[in-house]
CSV table of C-alpha atoms and ligand atoms in Angstrom, one decimal:
chain,number,residue,atom,x,y,z
A,6,MET,CA,107.2,64.0,101.2
A,7,PRO,CA,110.5,65.7,102.2
A,8,HIS,CA,110.1,68.8,104.5
A,9,LEU,CA,112.5,71.6,105.2
A,10,PHE,CA,113.4,72.3,108.8
A,11,TRP,CA,115.4,75.0,110.5
A,12,GLN,CA,115.9,75.9,114.1
A,13,LYS,CA,113.0,78.3,114.8
A,14,LYS,CA,110.6,77.1,112.1
A,15,GLY,CA,107.0,77.9,113.0
A,16,VAL,CA,104.0,80.0,112.0
A,17,ILE,CA,104.1,83.1,114.1
A,18,SER,CA,100.8,85.1,114.1
A,19,PRO,CA,101.5,88.6,115.2
A,20,PRO,CA,98.5,90.7,116.4
A,21,PRO,CA,96.6,92.1,113.4
A,22,ALA,CA,97.8,95.5,112.2
A,23,GLU,CA,95.8,98.4,113.5
A,24,LEU,CA,95.0,100.1,110.2
A,25,GLU,CA,94.1,103.8,110.0
A,26,LEU,CA,92.5,105.4,106.9
A,27,ASP,CA,95.0,108.0,105.8
A,28,SER,CA,93.3,109.2,102.6
A,29,ILE,CA,91.0,108.5,99.7
A,30,VAL,CA,92.6,109.5,96.4
A,31,TYR,CA,90.4,110.5,93.5
A,32,PRO,CA,92.4,110.0,90.3
A,33,ASN,CA,89.8,111.4,87.9
A,34,SER,CA,86.3,113.0,87.8
A,35,PRO,CA,86.8,114.2,91.3
A,36,THR,CA,83.4,115.7,91.7
A,37,GLU,CA,81.3,112.8,90.4
A,38,PRO,CA,79.6,110.4,92.8
A,39,GLN,CA,81.8,107.4,93.2
A,40,PRO,CA,81.0,103.7,93.6
A,41,MET,CA,82.1,101.8,96.7
A,42,ILE,CA,85.8,102.2,97.2
A,43,GLU,CA,87.6,98.8,97.4
A,44,ASP,CA,91.1,99.3,96.1
A,45,GLN,CA,93.7,99.8,98.9
A,46,LEU,CA,97.3,100.7,99.4
A,47,ILE,CA,98.5,99.9,102.9
A,48,LEU,CA,101.7,101.3,104.5
A,49,GLY,CA,102.5,98.5,106.9
A,50,GLU,CA,104.3,95.3,107.8
A,51,ASN,CA,102.7,92.7,105.6
A,52,LEU,CA,102.3,89.8,108.1
A,53,ALA,CA,100.4,92.0,110.5
A,54,VAL,CA,98.5,93.5,107.6
A,55,MET,CA,97.5,90.1,106.3
A,56,GLN,CA,96.5,89.1,109.8
A,57,ALA,CA,94.1,92.1,109.8
A,58,LEU,CA,92.8,91.3,106.3
A,59,LEU,CA,92.0,87.7,107.2
A,60,GLN,CA,88.9,88.8,109.1
A,61,ASN,CA,87.2,90.0,105.9
A,62,TYR,CA,89.3,88.5,103.1
A,63,GLU,CA,90.0,84.9,104.0
A,64,ASN,CA,89.5,82.8,100.8
A,65,GLN,CA,88.9,86.0,98.8
A,66,PHE,CA,91.9,86.7,96.5
A,67,ASP,CA,91.9,85.1,93.1
A,68,LEU,CA,95.6,86.1,92.6
A,69,ILE,CA,98.5,86.9,94.9
A,70,TYR,CA,101.7,88.0,93.3
A,71,ALA,CA,104.6,88.0,95.8
A,72,ASP,CA,108.0,89.6,95.0
A,73,PRO,CA,109.8,89.6,98.3
A,74,PRO,CA,113.4,90.4,99.0
A,75,PHE,CA,115.4,87.6,97.3
A,76,PHE,CA,117.9,86.9,100.1
A,77,SER,CA,120.5,88.8,98.1
A,78,ASN,CA,122.1,90.4,101.2
A,79,ARG,CA,122.2,93.8,99.7
A,80,ASN,CA,120.3,97.0,100.4
A,81,TYR,CA,118.4,98.8,97.6
A,82,PRO,CA,118.1,102.6,97.7
A,83,ALA,CA,115.5,104.2,95.5
A,84,ARG,CA,116.7,106.7,92.9
A,85,ILE,CA,114.6,109.8,92.5
A,86,GLY,CA,114.5,112.6,89.9
A,87,ARG,CA,117.1,113.0,87.2
A,88,GLY,CA,120.7,111.8,87.1
A,89,GLU,CA,120.0,108.2,87.8
A,90,ASP,CA,122.4,107.0,85.1
A,91,SER,CA,123.9,103.7,86.3
A,92,ARG,CA,127.3,104.8,85.0
A,93,GLN,CA,127.3,108.0,87.1
A,94,PRO,CA,126.3,106.9,90.6
A,95,GLU,CA,127.8,110.1,92.1
A,96,LYS,CA,124.9,112.0,90.5
A,97,TRP,CA,122.1,109.9,91.9
A,98,GLN,CA,119.6,111.4,94.3
A,99,LEU,CA,118.9,108.6,96.7
A,100,SER,CA,115.9,108.0,98.9
A,101,GLU,CA,114.4,105.2,101.0
A,102,GLY,CA,114.3,101.9,99.2
A,103,TYR,CA,114.3,98.6,101.0
A,104,PRO,CA,116.8,96.3,102.7
A,105,ASP,CA,117.5,92.7,101.7
A,106,ALA,CA,120.1,91.9,104.4
A,107,TRP,CA,119.7,88.9,106.7
A,108,LYS,CA,121.7,87.4,109.6
A,109,SER,CA,121.3,83.9,108.1
A,110,LEU,CA,119.2,81.8,105.8
A,111,ASP,CA,117.2,80.8,108.9
A,112,ASP,CA,116.5,84.4,109.5
A,113,TYR,CA,115.2,84.8,105.9
A,114,LEU,CA,113.0,81.7,106.1
A,115,ASP,CA,111.6,82.9,109.4
A,116,MET,CA,110.4,85.9,107.4
A,117,LEU,CA,109.1,84.0,104.3
A,118,TYR,CA,107.4,81.0,105.8
A,119,PRO,CA,104.6,82.5,107.9
A,120,ARG,CA,103.8,85.0,105.1
A,121,LEU,CA,103.4,82.2,102.6
A,122,VAL,CA,101.1,80.3,105.0
A,123,THR,CA,99.0,83.4,105.4
A,124,MET,CA,98.8,84.1,101.7
A,125,TYR,CA,97.5,80.5,101.2
A,126,ARG,CA,94.7,81.3,103.6
A,127,LEU,CA,93.8,84.5,101.8
A,128,LEU,CA,93.6,82.8,98.4
A,129,SER,CA,90.1,81.9,97.0
A,130,PRO,CA,89.4,78.4,95.8
A,131,TYR,CA,90.1,79.7,92.3
A,132,GLY,CA,93.2,81.4,93.4
A,133,THR,CA,96.9,81.3,92.4
A,134,LEU,CA,100.1,82.4,94.1
A,135,TYR,CA,103.0,83.6,92.0
A,136,LEU,CA,106.1,83.7,94.2
A,137,HIS,CA,108.9,85.6,92.4
A,138,LEU,CA,112.5,84.7,93.5
A,139,ASP,CA,115.9,83.9,92.1
A,140,TRP,CA,118.7,81.4,92.7
A,141,HIS,CA,119.4,82.7,96.2
A,142,ALA,CA,116.3,81.1,97.8
A,143,ASP,CA,114.0,79.6,95.2
A,144,ALA,CA,115.0,76.0,96.0
A,145,TYR,CA,114.0,76.5,99.7
A,146,ALA,CA,110.8,78.3,98.8
A,147,ARG,CA,109.7,75.5,96.5
A,148,ILE,CA,109.9,72.9,99.3
A,149,LEU,CA,108.0,75.2,101.6
A,150,LEU,CA,105.3,75.8,99.0
A,151,ASP,CA,105.0,72.0,98.4
A,152,GLU,CA,104.4,71.7,102.1
A,153,ILE,CA,101.8,74.5,102.3
A,154,PHE,CA,99.9,73.9,99.0
A,155,GLY,CA,100.7,70.2,98.4
A,156,ASN,CA,103.3,69.3,95.7
A,157,GLU,CA,100.5,68.4,93.2
A,158,ARG,CA,99.5,72.1,93.3
A,159,LEU,CA,102.6,73.3,91.6
A,160,LEU,CA,101.2,74.7,88.3
A,161,ASN,CA,104.5,76.0,86.8
A,162,GLU,CA,108.0,77.0,87.5
A,163,VAL,CA,108.2,80.0,85.2
A,164,ILE,CA,111.6,81.3,84.2
A,165,TRP,CA,111.8,85.0,83.4
A,166,ILE,CA,114.8,85.6,81.3
A,167,TYR,CA,116.3,89.0,80.6
A,168,HIS,CA,119.7,90.5,79.8
A,169,GLY,CA,121.9,93.4,81.0
A,170,PRO,CA,125.4,94.3,82.1
A,171,SER,CA,127.1,92.4,84.9
A,172,PRO,CA,130.6,92.5,86.4
A,173,ILE,CA,130.6,88.7,86.8
A,174,ARG,CA,133.7,86.9,85.3
A,175,ARG,CA,133.9,83.5,87.1
A,176,ALA,CA,130.5,82.1,86.4
A,177,PHE,CA,127.8,82.5,83.8
A,178,ASN,CA,125.9,85.7,83.9
A,179,ARG,CA,122.9,85.2,86.2
A,180,LYS,CA,120.1,86.5,84.0
A,181,HIS,CA,116.9,84.7,85.0
A,182,ASP,CA,114.4,84.8,87.9
A,183,THR,CA,112.2,81.9,88.9
A,184,ILE,CA,108.5,82.4,89.5
A,185,LEU,CA,106.9,79.5,91.4
A,186,VAL,CA,103.2,79.2,90.6
A,187,TYR,CA,100.9,77.3,92.9
A,188,THR,CA,97.1,77.0,92.8
A,189,LYS,CA,94.9,76.6,95.9
A,190,THR,CA,92.7,73.9,94.3
A,191,ASP,CA,92.3,72.4,90.8
A,192,GLN,CA,89.5,74.9,90.0
A,193,TYR,CA,92.0,77.7,89.4
A,194,ILE,CA,91.4,80.5,86.9
A,195,PHE,CA,93.5,80.2,83.8
A,196,ASN,CA,92.4,82.4,80.9
A,197,VAL,CA,94.6,80.9,78.3
A,198,ASP,CA,93.1,82.7,75.4
A,199,ASP,CA,93.9,86.1,76.9
A,200,VAL,CA,97.6,85.4,76.8
A,201,ARG,CA,98.2,83.4,73.6
A,202,LEU,CA,101.1,84.5,71.5
A,203,PRO,CA,101.6,84.5,67.7
A,204,TYR,CA,103.4,81.5,66.3
A,205,ALA,CA,106.9,82.1,65.1
A,206,GLU,CA,107.1,83.1,61.4
A,207,ASN,CA,108.9,79.9,60.4
A,208,THR,CA,106.3,77.8,62.1
A,209,VAL,CA,103.5,79.5,60.2
A,210,TYR,CA,105.5,79.2,57.0
A,211,THR,CA,106.1,75.4,57.6
A,212,PHE,CA,102.5,74.6,58.2
A,213,GLN,CA,101.3,76.8,55.3
A,214,SER,CA,103.7,75.3,52.9
A,215,SER,CA,103.2,71.5,53.5
A,216,PRO,CA,100.0,69.6,54.5
A,217,LYS,CA,102.3,66.9,56.0
A,218,ALA,CA,103.9,69.3,58.5
A,219,GLY,CA,103.3,68.3,62.2
A,220,PHE,CA,102.2,64.8,61.0
A,221,GLY,CA,99.0,66.3,59.6
A,222,LYS,CA,98.0,68.0,62.9
A,223,THR,CA,97.8,71.7,62.0
A,224,PRO,CA,97.6,74.1,65.0
A,225,ASN,CA,95.2,76.9,64.9
A,226,LEU,CA,97.6,79.4,63.5
A,227,ALA,CA,95.3,82.4,63.8
A,228,ARG,CA,94.5,81.8,67.4
A,229,GLY,CA,98.2,81.7,68.5
A,230,LYS,CA,100.0,79.5,70.9
A,231,VAL,CA,100.0,79.0,74.6
A,232,PRO,CA,103.2,80.7,76.0
A,233,GLU,CA,106.0,78.4,77.1
A,234,ASP,CA,107.0,78.5,80.8
A,235,TRP,CA,110.0,80.6,80.0
A,236,TRP,CA,109.3,84.3,79.4
A,237,TYR,CA,111.4,87.0,77.9
A,238,PHE,CA,110.6,90.6,79.0
A,239,PRO,CA,113.3,93.3,79.1
A,240,VAL,CA,114.1,94.5,82.6
A,241,VAL,CA,112.8,98.1,83.3
A,242,ALA,CA,115.8,100.1,82.2
A,243,ARG,CA,116.8,103.7,82.6
A,244,LEU,CA,115.2,104.9,79.4
A,245,HIS,CA,111.9,103.0,79.7
A,246,ARG,CA,108.9,105.2,80.2
A,247,GLU,CA,107.5,103.0,83.0
A,248,ARG,CA,110.7,103.4,85.1
A,249,THR,CA,109.9,104.9,88.5
A,250,GLY,CA,113.4,104.8,90.1
A,251,TYR,CA,112.1,102.4,92.8
A,252,PRO,CA,114.6,99.5,93.1
A,253,THR,CA,113.9,96.1,91.5
A,254,GLN,CA,110.8,97.3,89.7
A,255,LYS,CA,109.3,94.5,87.6
A,256,PRO,CA,108.1,95.1,84.0
A,257,ALA,CA,104.4,95.9,83.6
A,258,ALA,CA,104.3,93.3,80.7
A,259,LEU,CA,105.2,90.5,83.1
A,260,LEU,CA,102.4,91.4,85.5
A,261,GLU,CA,100.0,91.9,82.6
A,262,ARG,CA,100.5,88.2,81.6
A,263,ILE,CA,100.1,87.0,85.1
A,264,ILE,CA,97.0,89.1,85.9
A,265,LYS,CA,95.3,88.4,82.6
A,266,VAL,CA,95.7,84.6,82.9
A,267,SER,CA,95.1,84.1,86.6
A,268,SER,CA,92.3,86.5,87.4
A,269,ASN,CA,89.1,87.9,85.9
A,270,PRO,CA,87.8,91.5,85.6
A,271,GLY,CA,86.5,92.2,89.1
A,272,SER,CA,88.8,89.7,90.8
A,273,LEU,CA,90.6,90.7,93.9
A,274,VAL,CA,94.3,90.8,93.4
A,275,ALA,CA,96.9,91.2,96.1
A,276,ASP,CA,100.6,92.1,96.3
A,277,PHE,CA,101.9,92.4,99.9
A,278,PHE,CA,105.4,93.2,98.8
A,279,GLY,CA,104.1,95.9,96.5
A,280,GLY,CA,107.3,98.0,95.8
A,281,SER,CA,106.7,100.6,93.1
A,282,GLY,CA,103.2,99.3,92.5
A,283,THR,CA,103.5,97.4,89.3
A,284,THR,CA,100.8,94.9,90.3
A,285,ALA,CA,98.4,97.6,91.5
A,286,SER,CA,98.8,99.8,88.4
A,287,VAL,CA,98.4,96.9,86.0
A,288,ALA,CA,95.5,95.5,88.0
A,289,ALA,CA,93.7,98.8,87.8
A,290,LYS,CA,94.3,99.1,84.1
A,291,LEU,CA,92.8,95.6,83.6
A,292,GLN,CA,89.7,96.3,85.8
A,293,ARG,CA,90.7,94.1,88.7
A,294,ARG,CA,90.4,95.2,92.3
A,295,PHE,CA,93.6,95.3,94.3
A,296,ILE,CA,95.1,95.5,97.8
A,297,THR,CA,98.8,96.0,98.1
A,298,SER,CA,101.1,96.8,101.0
A,299,ASP,CA,104.7,97.8,101.7
A,300,THR,CA,106.7,99.0,104.7
A,301,SER,CA,108.4,101.6,102.6
A,302,TRP,CA,106.9,105.1,102.5
A,303,ARG,CA,108.6,105.6,99.1
A,304,ALA,CA,106.9,102.4,97.7
A,305,ILE,CA,103.4,103.5,98.7
A,306,HIS,CA,103.9,107.0,97.3
A,307,THR,CA,105.4,105.7,94.0
A,308,THR,CA,102.4,103.4,93.7
A,309,ARG,CA,100.1,106.3,94.4
A,310,LEU,CA,101.7,108.3,91.7
A,311,ARG,CA,101.4,105.5,89.2
A,312,LEU,CA,97.8,105.0,90.0
A,313,LEU,CA,97.0,108.6,89.4
A,314,ASN,CA,97.6,107.7,85.7
A,315,THR,CA,96.0,104.2,85.5
A,316,ALA,CA,93.3,104.0,88.1
A,317,GLN,CA,89.7,104.3,87.0
A,318,HIS,CA,88.3,104.5,90.5
A,319,PRO,CA,89.2,106.2,93.7
A,320,PHE,CA,91.4,104.2,96.1
A,321,LYS,CA,92.2,104.2,99.8
A,322,ILE,CA,95.5,104.6,101.5
A,323,TYR,CA,95.8,103.1,104.9
A,324,HIS,CA,98.7,103.1,107.3
A,325,GLN,CA,99.5,100.7,110.1
A,326,LYS,CA,99.3,102.8,113.3
A,327,ARG,CA,103.0,102.6,114.1
A,328,TYR,CA,103.9,103.8,110.6
A,329,ALA,CA,101.6,106.9,110.8
A,330,PRO,CA,103.5,109.8,109.2
A,331,ALA,CA,103.9,112.9,111.4
A,332,HIS,CA,102.0,116.1,110.5
A,333,SER,CA,99.7,114.4,107.9
A,334,ILE,CA,96.6,115.7,109.5
A,335,PRO,CA,96.2,119.5,109.5
A,336,THR,CA,95.5,121.2,112.8
A,337,ALA,CA,96.4,124.8,112.2
A,338,LEU,CA,95.7,127.5,109.7
A,339,ALA,CA,98.4,128.0,107.1
A,340,ASN,CA,100.7,130.9,107.1
A,341,THR,CA,99.3,133.0,104.3
A,342,ALA,CA,102.8,134.2,103.3
A,343,GLN,CA,103.5,130.5,102.4
A,344,ILE,CA,100.2,129.3,101.0
A,345,ASN,CA,97.8,131.7,99.4
A,346,LEU,CA,94.1,131.0,98.7
A,347,SER,CA,92.2,133.4,96.5
A,348,ARG,CA,89.3,133.5,94.1
A,349,SER,CA,89.8,133.6,90.4
A,350,GLU,CA,87.1,133.5,87.7
A,351,GLY,CA,84.8,131.1,89.5
A,352,ASN,CA,87.7,128.9,90.8
A,353,PHE,CA,89.6,128.9,94.1
A,354,ARG,CA,93.3,129.4,93.4
A,355,VAL,CA,95.8,127.9,95.8
A,356,GLN,CA,99.4,129.0,95.4
A,357,LEU,CA,102.5,127.8,97.2
A,358,GLN,CA,105.4,130.1,97.8
A,359,GLU,CA,109.0,129.2,96.8
A,360,ASP,CA,110.3,128.4,100.3
A,361,ILE,CA,108.0,125.5,100.8
A,362,ILE,CA,108.0,124.1,97.3
A,363,ASN,CA,111.7,123.0,97.3
A,364,GLY,CA,112.1,119.3,97.6
A,365,LEU,CA,108.3,118.6,97.2
A,366,ASP,CA,107.3,115.2,95.9
A,367,TYR,CA,103.6,116.1,95.6
A,368,TRP,CA,100.9,118.2,97.2
A,369,GLU,CA,97.2,117.7,97.4
A,370,ILE,CA,94.0,119.4,98.3
A,371,ASP,CA,90.9,118.2,100.2
A,372,PRO,CA,88.4,121.0,99.4
A,373,ASP,CA,86.0,120.0,102.2
A,374,TRP,CA,88.1,118.8,105.2
A,375,ASN,CA,86.1,116.3,107.4
A,376,ARG,CA,88.7,116.4,110.3
A,377,GLU,CA,89.4,112.7,110.0
A,378,PHE,CA,91.1,111.6,106.8
A,379,PHE,CA,92.2,113.3,103.7
A,380,ARG,CA,90.1,113.2,100.5
A,381,SER,CA,92.7,114.0,97.9
A,382,ARG,CA,90.6,115.5,95.1
A,383,PHE,CA,93.2,117.6,93.5
A,384,SER,CA,97.0,117.0,93.5
A,385,ALA,CA,100.1,118.1,91.7
A,386,SER,CA,103.1,115.7,91.6
A,387,ARG,CA,106.7,115.7,90.5
A,388,SER,CA,107.1,113.4,87.5
A,389,PHE,CA,109.4,110.4,87.9
A,390,ARG,CA,111.8,111.7,85.3
A,391,LYS,CA,111.9,115.4,85.7
A,392,GLU,CA,112.4,117.9,88.5
A,393,GLY,CA,109.8,120.6,89.1
A,394,ILE,CA,106.2,120.7,90.3
A,395,SER,CA,103.3,123.1,89.7
A,396,ASP,CA,103.0,125.7,92.4
A,397,VAL,CA,99.4,126.5,91.6
A,398,MET,CA,96.2,124.4,91.7
A,399,LEU,CA,92.7,125.5,90.8
A,400,VAL,CA,89.7,124.1,92.7
A,401,PRO,CA,86.6,124.7,90.6
A,402,GLY,CA,83.0,125.4,91.8
A,403,GLU,CA,81.4,126.5,94.9
A,404,LEU,CA,82.5,125.1,98.3
A,405,THR,CA,80.1,124.7,101.1
A,406,GLY,CA,82.7,124.0,103.9
A,407,GLU,CA,84.6,126.5,105.9
A,408,VAL,CA,88.1,125.2,105.5
A,409,MET,CA,90.0,123.3,102.9
A,410,ALA,CA,93.1,121.2,103.8
A,411,VAL,CA,96.4,121.2,101.9
A,412,ARG,CA,99.0,118.5,102.4
A,413,LEU,CA,102.6,118.8,101.3
A,414,VAL,CA,104.7,115.7,101.0
A,415,TYR,CA,108.5,116.0,100.5
A,416,LYS,CA,110.9,113.7,98.8
A,417,ASP,CA,112.4,112.5,102.1
A,418,GLY,CA,108.9,111.4,103.3
A,419,SER,CA,108.3,114.3,105.6
A,420,GLN,CA,104.9,115.9,105.5
A,421,ASN,CA,103.2,119.1,106.5
A,422,SER,CA,99.5,120.0,106.3
A,423,PHE,CA,97.5,123.1,106.8
A,424,LEU,CA,94.0,124.4,106.8
A,425,LEU,CA,92.9,127.3,104.6
A,426,GLN,CA,89.9,129.5,105.5
A,427,ILE,CA,87.6,129.5,102.4
A,428,PRO,CA,87.0,133.2,101.5
A,429,ARG,CA,83.3,134.2,101.0
A,430,GLU,CA,82.4,136.8,98.3
B,9,LIG,C1,111.4,93.2,95.3
B,9,LIG,S1,110.6,94.6,95.9
B,9,LIG,C2,109.1,94.5,95.1
B,9,LIG,C3,109.2,95.2,93.7
B,9,LIG,C4,107.8,95.3,93.0
B,9,LIG,N1,107.4,94.0,92.5
B,9,LIG,C5,107.9,96.3,91.8
B,9,LIG,O1,107.6,95.9,90.7
B,9,LIG,O2,108.2,97.4,92.1
B,9,LIG,C6,110.2,94.0,97.5
B,9,LIG,C7,109.4,95.0,98.4
B,9,LIG,O3,108.9,94.4,99.5
B,9,LIG,C8,108.9,95.3,100.6
B,9,LIG,N2,108.9,94.5,101.8
B,9,LIG,C9,109.9,93.8,102.3
B,9,LIG,N3,109.6,93.2,103.5
B,9,LIG,C10,108.3,93.6,103.7
B,9,LIG,C11,107.3,93.4,104.8
B,9,LIG,N4,107.6,92.6,105.8
B,9,LIG,N5,106.1,94.0,104.7
B,9,LIG,C12,105.8,94.8,103.7
B,9,LIG,N6,106.6,95.0,102.7
B,9,LIG,C13,107.9,94.5,102.7
B,9,LIG,C14,110.1,96.2,100.4
B,9,LIG,O4,110.0,97.4,101.0
B,9,LIG,C15,110.1,96.2,98.8
B,9,LIG,O5,109.5,97.4,98.4
């Protein structure tokens, strides 16, 4: 079988990431007892993160979706808030996105290869890898995957087609991505009935109008057909409700098909190039467990925000030690001129003053601070599409602890956290 070689080809194994629990986020029913918390977002470099996960998760993931940088040699800033109209770039508010710039193809393959090898190890015997790329590097990746999985394990080369504007004039418009689908063994999960599509109207008409159509072999028209290996889903555009502003966000519908067909409810699903959290948010909606990672603070927090709407269960946020945000753990009492805690009709009322609310992405409250990690039971967030954030949060019920913790997270990623003395009546 042909192999691909380049100068420094090799499987480097960095030391496993040292992961610290940053917070547990409770998206709903914040006071009810919760089952074991398995879902995780990890701020960290994914090879080191995967090395750390190998210890407990080798052969455990039924599905890994990987949407790495494409070797496009561009940088992708995130757009936040309003004014992200593509025709008016001067009005964008930009924030950390991610780079896709490389010294050479070798440099890119040095990044990709060890990560694919490690993903293979993390996949369960029923597991499938979906590697999402485009014309820049898909040919090289396919040869690498043939080598890692065996060429007989290529299940499909899915072509995702879409359309949209492009300045290109001297070639055809490049409007498809390639998703290489490899299974670890031949016992892979494939829930075909969960992703069937209705037959086209003219097919139904043909079969219904003539008993001879299809040489007498009538498909089960009511059950629908198995999708082809080319898929059309619109790209996530400016006016789509799911749009987060994070660059190269993939459509939820695309991930929905992948997750439904290649995992079961309760399966463990991973996305180590998580971006805006499309995989995590769809996995949560479909009752799958998930672990996702990203090196970008903005990616983790965009995912966190999406999960607040879709997750049924609490989830954990970890960070690799070297990515630990400054000031995320409170040590001092808040200046009461900036944050005010009072009692109001059986609730505790926390109010932020104007000078600290400007530029806020979200803020959260741990009503019973344990001095180690943040339990985010109440939070207020800026919406993806609008400016503005609530300056008041109510914490209901009696609190037994002495202090509550408040964490403020700004659009530029900076954080500040404080303790508030709980007033007794
Ligand atoms: C193409 S985007 C993923 C988009 C995502 N599928 C979505 O729907 O939003 C690639 C992501 O990989 C992340 N990334 C790149 N290299 C990484 C690395 N070594 N470790 C972790 N994340 C990485 C980038 O920060 C970026 O968010």
